[in-house]
């Protein structure tokens, strides 16, 4: 009725071996013969690797960054204070309920 089927794999086409990537070191400054003036000079220096541009803030950009971070701090602070206030109100209401229940139960036992 319910027979598991074993999946069949296709036959391998051959052994696949990853080719290692070798970085060849840059050749030393090689003397080249200049055809225009027939002088010898060292090979040109390799182009520098471009790096991430440095962050440069203008005074207006700095004010925007400071203002934005201050706004984030104020919003996060307001959220945390409201959460703390919610916990405090919940604890106070549970305490009041417990005191009322306790007084009701103690009055019913005394009669």
mmCIF file of N, CA and C in Angstrom:
data_model
loop_
_atom_site.group_PDB
_atom_site.id
_atom_site.type_symbol
_atom_site.label_atom_id
_atom_site.label_comp_id
_atom_site.label_asym_id
_atom_site.label_seq_id
_atom_site.Cartn_x
_atom_site.Cartn_y
_atom_site.Cartn_z
ATOM 1 N N UNK A 1 0.817 -1.181 0.000
ATOM 2 C CA UNK A 1 0.000 0.000 0.000
ATOM 3 C C UNK A 1 0.866 1.253 0.000
ATOM 4 N N UNK A 2 1.613 1.442 1.052
ATOM 5 C CA UNK A 2 2.529 2.583 1.125
ATOM 6 C C UNK A 2 3.950 2.045 1.092
ATOM 7 N N UNK A 3 4.559 2.127 -0.060
ATOM 8 C CA UNK A 3 5.929 1.651 -0.192
ATOM 9 C C UNK A 3 6.832 2.844 -0.448
ATOM 10 N N UNK A 4 7.887 2.944 0.324
ATOM 11 C CA UNK A 4 8.811 4.060 0.077
ATOM 12 C C UNK A 4 9.560 3.838 -1.220
ATOM 13 N N UNK A 5 9.801 4.911 -1.916
ATOM 14 C CA UNK A 5 10.561 4.839 -3.156
ATOM 15 C C UNK A 5 11.933 5.444 -2.924
ATOM 16 N N UNK A 6 12.921 4.709 -3.312
ATOM 17 C CA UNK A 6 14.287 5.177 -3.173
ATOM 18 C C UNK A 6 14.603 6.037 -4.392
ATOM 19 N N UNK A 7 15.032 7.272 -4.172
ATOM 20 C CA UNK A 7 15.330 8.113 -5.332
ATOM 21 C C UNK A 7 16.556 7.585 -6.060
ATOM 22 N N UNK A 8 16.511 7.693 -7.346
ATOM 23 C CA UNK A 8 17.639 7.239 -8.153
ATOM 24 C C UNK A 8 18.505 8.433 -8.506
ATOM 25 N N UNK A 9 19.792 8.232 -8.430
ATOM 26 C CA UNK A 9 20.728 9.289 -8.782
ATOM 27 C C UNK A 9 21.234 9.037 -10.185
ATOM 28 N N UNK A 10 21.395 10.092 -10.970
ATOM 29 C CA UNK A 10 21.962 9.866 -12.303
ATOM 30 C C UNK A 10 23.417 9.427 -12.189
ATOM 31 N N UNK A 11 23.853 8.715 -13.208
ATOM 32 C CA UNK A 11 25.231 8.229 -13.206
ATOM 33 C C UNK A 11 26.192 9.416 -13.282
ATOM 34 N N UNK A 12 27.277 9.360 -12.524
ATOM 35 C CA UNK A 12 28.228 10.471 -12.575
ATOM 36 C C UNK A 12 28.887 10.551 -13.953
ATOM 37 N N UNK A 13 29.141 11.768 -14.386
ATOM 38 C CA UNK A 13 29.747 11.964 -15.703
ATOM 39 C C UNK A 13 31.262 11.933 -15.641
ATOM 40 N N UNK A 14 31.819 12.009 -14.500
ATOM 41 C CA UNK A 14 33.270 11.983 -14.376
ATOM 42 C C UNK A 14 33.673 12.608 -13.042
ATOM 43 N N UNK A 15 34.914 12.488 -12.717
ATOM 44 C CA UNK A 15 35.414 13.047 -11.467
ATOM 45 C C UNK A 15 35.672 14.532 -11.684
ATOM 46 N N UNK A 16 35.058 15.310 -10.829
ATOM 47 C CA UNK A 16 35.237 16.760 -10.911
ATOM 48 C C UNK A 16 36.168 17.169 -9.781
ATOM 49 N N UNK A 17 37.290 17.715 -10.139
ATOM 50 C CA UNK A 17 38.227 18.184 -9.120
ATOM 51 C C UNK A 17 38.287 19.705 -9.183
ATOM 52 N N UNK A 18 38.196 20.337 -8.035
ATOM 53 C CA UNK A 18 38.275 21.795 -8.057
ATOM 54 C C UNK A 18 39.689 22.244 -8.429
ATOM 55 N N UNK A 19 39.760 23.284 -9.199
ATOM 56 C CA UNK A 19 41.063 23.811 -9.583
ATOM 57 C C UNK A 19 41.485 24.858 -8.569
ATOM 58 N N UNK A 20 42.647 24.688 -7.974
ATOM 59 C CA UNK A 20 43.085 25.673 -6.987
ATOM 60 C C UNK A 20 43.440 26.987 -7.673
ATOM 61 N N UNK A 21 43.161 28.042 -6.975
ATOM 62 C CA UNK A 21 43.460 29.370 -7.501
ATOM 63 C C UNK A 21 44.801 29.799 -6.933
ATOM 64 N N UNK A 22 45.749 30.005 -7.800
ATOM 65 C CA UNK A 22 47.068 30.450 -7.373
ATOM 66 C C UNK A 22 47.246 31.895 -7.775
ATOM 67 N N UNK A 23 47.682 32.685 -6.835
ATOM 68 C CA UNK A 23 47.980 34.070 -7.162
ATOM 69 C C UNK A 23 49.452 34.169 -7.466
ATOM 70 N N UNK A 24 49.742 34.641 -8.637
ATOM 71 C CA UNK A 24 51.140 34.781 -9.006
ATOM 72 C C UNK A 24 51.662 36.084 -8.434
ATOM 73 N N UNK A 25 52.830 36.041 -7.850
ATOM 74 C CA UNK A 25 53.372 37.282 -7.292
ATOM 75 C C UNK A 25 53.696 38.263 -8.410
ATOM 76 N N UNK A 26 53.578 39.517 -8.092
ATOM 77 C CA UNK A 26 53.880 40.549 -9.086
ATOM 78 C C UNK A 26 55.363 40.495 -9.409
ATOM 79 N N UNK A 27 55.701 40.565 -10.688
ATOM 80 C CA UNK A 27 57.122 40.509 -11.047
ATOM 81 C C UNK A 27 57.834 41.771 -10.564
ATOM 82 N N UNK A 28 59.077 41.580 -10.276
ATOM 83 C CA UNK A 28 59.880 42.720 -9.822
ATOM 84 C C UNK A 28 60.007 43.728 -10.958
ATOM 85 N N UNK A 29 60.455 44.874 -10.643
ATOM 86 C CA UNK A 29 60.597 45.921 -11.659
ATOM 87 C C UNK A 29 61.518 45.415 -12.762
ATOM 88 N N UNK A 30 60.946 45.254 -13.919
ATOM 89 C CA UNK A 30 61.682 44.723 -15.060
ATOM 90 C C UNK A 30 62.138 45.895 -15.916
ATOM 91 N N UNK A 31 63.367 45.784 -16.366
ATOM 92 C CA UNK A 31 63.881 46.834 -17.242
ATOM 93 C C UNK A 31 63.199 46.710 -18.603
ATOM 94 N N UNK A 32 62.669 47.802 -19.092
ATOM 95 C CA UNK A 32 62.033 47.798 -20.393
ATOM 96 C C UNK A 32 62.779 48.743 -21.322
ATOM 97 N N UNK A 33 62.756 48.401 -22.584
ATOM 98 C CA UNK A 33 63.387 49.242 -23.582
ATOM 99 C C UNK A 33 62.325 50.154 -24.168
ATOM 100 N N UNK A 34 62.529 51.431 -24.020
ATOM 101 C CA UNK A 34 61.583 52.424 -24.515
ATOM 102 C C UNK A 34 61.875 52.641 -25.986
ATOM 103 N N UNK A 35 60.882 52.432 -26.855
ATOM 104 C CA UNK A 35 61.137 52.525 -28.288
ATOM 105 C C UNK A 35 61.264 53.960 -28.767
ATOM 106 N N UNK A 36 60.602 54.891 -28.074
ATOM 107 C CA UNK A 36 60.630 56.276 -28.550
ATOM 108 C C UNK A 36 61.994 56.912 -28.315
ATOM 109 N N UNK A 37 62.563 56.721 -27.138
ATOM 110 C CA UNK A 37 63.825 57.390 -26.837
ATOM 111 C C UNK A 37 64.949 56.401 -26.568
ATOM 112 N N UNK A 38 64.697 55.123 -26.706
ATOM 113 C CA UNK A 38 65.657 54.050 -26.482
ATOM 114 C C UNK A 38 66.380 54.169 -25.135
ATOM 115 N N UNK A 39 65.610 54.494 -24.092
ATOM 116 C CA UNK A 39 66.174 54.520 -22.730
ATOM 117 C C UNK A 39 65.609 53.355 -21.947
ATOM 118 N N UNK A 40 66.274 52.993 -20.871
ATOM 119 C CA UNK A 40 65.790 51.911 -20.034
ATOM 120 C C UNK A 40 65.259 52.507 -18.740
ATOM 121 N N UNK A 41 64.115 52.019 -18.308
ATOM 122 C CA UNK A 41 63.524 52.492 -17.054
ATOM 123 C C UNK A 41 62.779 51.327 -16.405
ATOM 124 N N UNK A 42 62.551 51.428 -15.113
ATOM 125 C CA UNK A 42 61.827 50.334 -14.445
ATOM 126 C C UNK A 42 60.372 50.293 -14.907
ATOM 127 N N UNK A 43 59.762 49.129 -14.741
ATOM 128 C CA UNK A 43 58.363 48.953 -15.124
ATOM 129 C C UNK A 43 57.494 49.875 -14.276
ATOM 130 N N UNK A 44 56.380 50.296 -14.816
ATOM 131 C CA UNK A 44 55.501 51.176 -14.043
ATOM 132 C C UNK A 44 54.961 50.455 -12.816
ATOM 133 N N UNK A 45 54.732 51.223 -11.773
ATOM 134 C CA UNK A 45 54.214 50.655 -10.524
ATOM 135 C C UNK A 45 52.793 50.167 -10.755
ATOM 136 N N UNK A 46 52.417 49.077 -10.083
ATOM 137 C CA UNK A 46 51.045 48.586 -10.258
ATOM 138 C C UNK A 46 50.050 49.612 -9.711
ATOM 139 N N UNK A 47 48.873 49.607 -10.288
ATOM 140 C CA UNK A 47 47.839 50.552 -9.855
ATOM 141 C C UNK A 47 47.438 50.234 -8.423
ATOM 142 N N UNK A 48 47.226 51.249 -7.609
ATOM 143 C CA UNK A 48 46.831 50.986 -6.227
ATOM 144 C C UNK A 48 45.437 50.376 -6.177
ATOM 145 N N UNK A 49 45.235 49.533 -5.193
ATOM 146 C CA UNK A 49 43.943 48.887 -5.016
ATOM 147 C C UNK A 49 42.985 49.924 -4.436
ATOM 148 N N UNK A 50 41.845 50.140 -5.070
ATOM 149 C CA UNK A 50 40.918 51.146 -4.536
ATOM 150 C C UNK A 50 40.359 50.682 -3.200
ATOM 151 N N UNK A 51 40.325 51.557 -2.250
ATOM 152 C CA UNK A 51 39.801 51.226 -0.937
ATOM 153 C C UNK A 51 38.509 51.999 -0.719
ATOM 154 N N UNK A 52 37.868 51.710 0.375
ATOM 155 C CA UNK A 52 36.613 52.390 0.685
ATOM 156 C C UNK A 52 36.895 53.870 0.922
ATOM 157 N N UNK A 53 36.051 54.730 0.399
ATOM 158 C CA UNK A 53 36.292 56.161 0.599
ATOM 159 C C UNK A 53 36.105 56.544 2.067
ATOM 160 N N UNK A 54 36.911 57.469 2.508
ATOM 161 C CA UNK A 54 36.805 57.925 3.883
ATOM 162 C C UNK A 54 35.526 58.746 4.043
ATOM 163 N N UNK A 55 34.915 58.628 5.199
ATOM 164 C CA UNK A 55 33.696 59.371 5.461
ATOM 165 C C UNK A 55 34.080 60.784 5.864
ATOM 166 N N UNK A 56 33.600 61.726 5.092
ATOM 167 C CA UNK A 56 33.871 63.126 5.400
ATOM 168 C C UNK A 56 32.547 63.826 5.579
ATOM 169 N N UNK A 57 32.333 64.376 6.761
ATOM 170 C CA UNK A 57 31.076 65.042 7.051
ATOM 171 C C UNK A 57 31.256 66.549 6.964
ATOM 172 N N UNK A 58 30.311 67.170 6.335
ATOM 173 C CA UNK A 58 30.277 68.625 6.335
ATOM 174 C C UNK A 58 29.652 69.062 7.652
ATOM 175 N N UNK A 59 29.753 70.332 8.014
ATOM 176 C CA UNK A 59 29.101 70.778 9.254
ATOM 177 C C UNK A 59 27.599 70.491 9.267
ATOM 178 N N UNK A 60 26.932 70.659 8.133
ATOM 179 C CA UNK A 60 25.499 70.372 8.080
ATOM 180 C C UNK A 60 25.249 68.869 8.268
ATOM 181 N N UNK A 61 26.076 68.041 7.641
ATOM 182 C CA UNK A 61 25.933 66.598 7.796
ATOM 183 C C UNK A 61 26.180 66.149 9.221
ATOM 184 N N UNK A 62 27.136 66.809 9.873
ATOM 185 C CA UNK A 62 27.408 66.480 11.275
ATOM 186 C C UNK A 62 26.219 66.835 12.147
ATOM 187 N N UNK A 63 25.602 67.978 11.886
ATOM 188 C CA UNK A 63 24.420 68.366 12.665
ATOM 189 C C UNK A 63 23.265 67.395 12.436
ATOM 190 N N UNK A 64 23.102 66.946 11.208
ATOM 191 C CA UNK A 64 22.040 65.986 10.911
ATOM 192 C C UNK A 64 22.309 64.669 11.633
ATOM 193 N N UNK A 65 23.562 64.220 11.644
ATOM 194 C CA UNK A 65 23.905 62.963 12.323
ATOM 195 C C UNK A 65 23.669 63.063 13.826
ATOM 196 N N UNK A 66 24.070 64.187 14.418
ATOM 197 C CA UNK A 66 23.873 64.367 15.865
ATOM 198 C C UNK A 66 22.388 64.467 16.185
ATOM 199 N N UNK A 67 21.649 65.218 15.363
ATOM 200 C CA UNK A 67 20.204 65.354 15.598
ATOM 201 C C UNK A 67 19.480 64.035 15.440
ATOM 202 N N UNK A 68 19.859 63.258 14.436
ATOM 203 C CA UNK A 68 19.223 61.959 14.235
ATOM 204 C C UNK A 68 19.508 60.993 15.366
ATOM 205 N N UNK A 69 20.747 60.988 15.842
ATOM 206 C CA UNK A 69 21.071 60.090 16.954
ATOM 207 C C UNK A 69 20.374 60.524 18.232
ATOM 208 N N UNK A 70 20.236 61.837 18.436
ATOM 209 C CA UNK A 70 19.506 62.319 19.622
ATOM 210 C C UNK A 70 18.042 61.915 19.536
ATOM 211 N N UNK A 71 17.454 61.978 18.352
ATOM 212 C CA UNK A 71 16.059 61.569 18.192
ATOM 213 C C UNK A 71 15.890 60.086 18.468
ATOM 214 N N UNK A 72 16.831 59.282 18.001
ATOM 215 C CA UNK A 72 16.763 57.836 18.254
ATOM 216 C C UNK A 72 16.858 57.549 19.751
ATOM 217 N N UNK A 73 17.757 58.240 20.431
ATOM 218 C CA UNK A 73 17.903 58.037 21.883
ATOM 219 C C UNK A 73 16.626 58.424 22.604
ATOM 220 N N UNK A 74 16.004 59.537 22.205
ATOM 221 C CA UNK A 74 14.764 59.970 22.864
ATOM 222 C C UNK A 74 13.627 58.983 22.621
ATOM 223 N N UNK A 75 13.511 58.474 21.409
ATOM 224 C CA UNK A 75 12.431 57.524 21.112
ATOM 225 C C UNK A 75 12.635 56.220 21.873
ATOM 226 N N UNK A 76 13.861 55.712 21.875
ATOM 227 C CA UNK A 76 14.132 54.462 22.612
ATOM 228 C C UNK A 76 13.910 54.672 24.100
ATOM 229 N N UNK A 77 14.303 55.816 24.622
ATOM 230 C CA UNK A 77 14.073 56.107 26.040
ATOM 231 C C UNK A 77 12.595 56.167 26.369
ATOM 232 N N UNK A 78 11.799 56.795 25.500
ATOM 233 C CA UNK A 78 10.355 56.875 25.746
ATOM 234 C C UNK A 78 9.715 55.494 25.727
ATOM 235 N N UNK A 79 10.150 54.643 24.822
ATOM 236 C CA UNK A 79 9.599 53.287 24.754
ATOM 237 C C UNK A 79 9.962 52.502 26.013
ATOM 238 N N UNK A 80 11.205 52.616 26.449
ATOM 239 C CA UNK A 80 11.613 51.880 27.652
ATOM 240 C C UNK A 80 10.893 52.386 28.899
ATOM 241 N N UNK A 81 10.713 53.694 29.011
ATOM 242 C CA UNK A 81 10.003 54.244 30.170
ATOM 243 C C UNK A 81 8.551 53.804 30.158
ATOM 244 N N UNK A 82 7.925 53.771 28.983
ATOM 245 C CA UNK A 82 6.525 53.339 28.925
ATOM 246 C C UNK A 82 6.390 51.862 29.281
ATOM 247 N N UNK A 83 7.361 51.043 28.866
ATOM 248 C CA UNK A 83 7.322 49.633 29.264
ATOM 249 C C UNK A 83 7.486 49.471 30.768
ATOM 250 N N UNK A 84 8.382 50.240 31.352
ATOM 251 C CA UNK A 84 8.571 50.182 32.809
ATOM 252 C C UNK A 84 7.311 50.644 33.531
ATOM 253 N N UNK A 85 6.661 51.684 33.028
ATOM 254 C CA UNK A 85 5.429 52.179 33.634
ATOM 255 C C UNK A 85 4.321 51.133 33.526
ATOM 256 N N UNK A 86 4.251 50.429 32.401
ATOM 257 C CA UNK A 86 3.239 49.383 32.241
ATOM 258 C C UNK A 86 3.452 48.256 33.245
ATOM 259 N N UNK A 87 4.690 47.886 33.485
ATOM 260 C CA UNK A 87 4.984 46.834 34.469
ATOM 261 C C UNK A 87 4.616 47.302 35.864
ATOM 262 N N UNK A 88 4.926 48.562 36.173
ATOM 263 C CA UNK A 88 4.613 49.087 37.507
ATOM 264 C C UNK A 88 3.100 49.150 37.735
ATOM 265 N N UNK A 89 2.338 49.592 36.740
ATOM 266 C CA UNK A 89 0.869 49.660 36.878
ATOM 267 C C UNK A 89 0.285 48.266 37.032
ATOM 268 N N UNK A 90 0.792 47.304 36.279
ATOM 269 C CA UNK A 90 0.311 45.927 36.388
ATOM 270 C C UNK A 90 0.608 45.357 37.768
ATOM 271 N N UNK A 91 1.804 45.602 38.280
ATOM 272 C CA UNK A 91 2.155 45.105 39.624
ATOM 273 C C UNK A 91 1.269 45.745 40.683
ATOM 274 N N UNK A 92 0.999 47.036 40.557
ATOM 275 C CA UNK A 92 0.147 47.715 41.545
ATOM 276 C C UNK A 92 -1.275 47.169 41.500
ATOM 277 N N UNK A 93 -1.815 46.915 40.312
ATOM 278 C CA UNK A 93 -3.183 46.401 40.219
ATOM 279 C C UNK A 93 -3.274 44.974 40.757
ATOM 280 N N UNK A 94 -2.251 44.165 40.521
ATOM 281 C CA UNK A 94 -2.254 42.806 41.079
ATOM 282 C C UNK A 94 -2.178 42.862 42.602
ATOM 283 N N UNK A 95 -1.401 43.797 43.137
ATOM 284 C CA UNK A 95 -1.297 43.951 44.585
ATOM 285 C C UNK A 95 -2.639 44.352 45.184
ATOM 286 N N UNK A 96 -3.326 45.290 44.561
ATOM 287 C CA UNK A 96 -4.641 45.728 45.065
ATOM 288 C C UNK A 96 -5.633 44.576 45.025
ATOM 289 N N UNK A 97 -5.636 43.807 43.939
ATOM 290 C CA UNK A 97 -6.533 42.653 43.846
ATOM 291 C C UNK A 97 -6.231 41.630 44.934
ATOM 292 N N UNK A 98 -4.966 41.401 45.200
ATOM 293 C CA UNK A 98 -4.590 40.428 46.227
ATOM 294 C C UNK A 98 -5.046 40.892 47.605
ATOM 295 N N UNK A 99 -4.899 42.172 47.898
ATOM 296 C CA UNK A 99 -5.319 42.699 49.209
ATOM 297 C C UNK A 99 -6.834 42.599 49.354
ATOM 298 N N UNK A 100 -7.575 42.920 48.303
ATOM 299 C CA UNK A 100 -9.033 42.841 48.368
ATOM 300 C C UNK A 100 -9.483 41.401 48.541
ATOM 301 N N UNK A 101 -8.902 40.475 47.791
ATOM 302 C CA UNK A 101 -9.267 39.071 47.947
ATOM 303 C C UNK A 101 -8.935 38.546 49.335
ATOM 304 N N UNK A 102 -7.801 38.972 49.849
ATOM 305 C CA UNK A 102 -7.402 38.518 51.187
ATOM 306 C C UNK A 102 -8.374 39.019 52.245
ATOM 307 N N UNK A 103 -8.776 40.276 52.143
ATOM 308 C CA UNK A 103 -9.718 40.813 53.133
ATOM 309 C C UNK A 103 -11.095 40.159 52.985
ATOM 310 N N UNK A 104 -11.504 39.858 51.777
ATOM 311 C CA UNK A 104 -12.795 39.201 51.598
ATOM 312 C C UNK A 104 -12.771 37.793 52.168
ATOM 313 N N UNK A 105 -11.686 37.068 51.957
ATOM 314 C CA UNK A 105 -11.591 35.703 52.472
ATOM 315 C C UNK A 105 -11.476 35.685 53.994
ATOM 316 N N UNK A 106 -10.775 36.647 54.552
ATOM 317 C CA UNK A 106 -10.632 36.674 56.028
ATOM 318 C C UNK A 106 -11.963 37.071 56.670
ATOM 319 N N UNK A 107 -12.764 37.928 56.053
ATOM 320 C CA UNK A 107 -14.080 38.303 56.599
ATOM 321 C C UNK A 107 -15.049 37.120 56.527
ATOM 322 N N UNK A 108 -14.980 36.307 55.515
ATOM 323 C CA UNK A 108 -15.894 35.177 55.372
ATOM 324 C C UNK A 108 -15.543 34.067 56.370
ATOM 325 N N UNK A 109 -14.323 33.933 56.776
ATOM 326 C CA UNK A 109 -13.899 32.899 57.733
ATOM 327 C C UNK A 109 -14.284 33.296 59.162
ATOM 328 N N UNK A 110 -14.297 34.592 59.441
ATOM 329 C CA UNK A 110 -14.591 35.036 60.804
ATOM 330 C C UNK A 110 -16.062 34.903 61.125
ATOM 331 N N UNK A 111 -16.936 34.903 60.197
ATOM 332 C CA UNK A 111 -18.379 34.829 60.473
ATOM 333 C C UNK A 111 -18.860 33.454 60.659
#
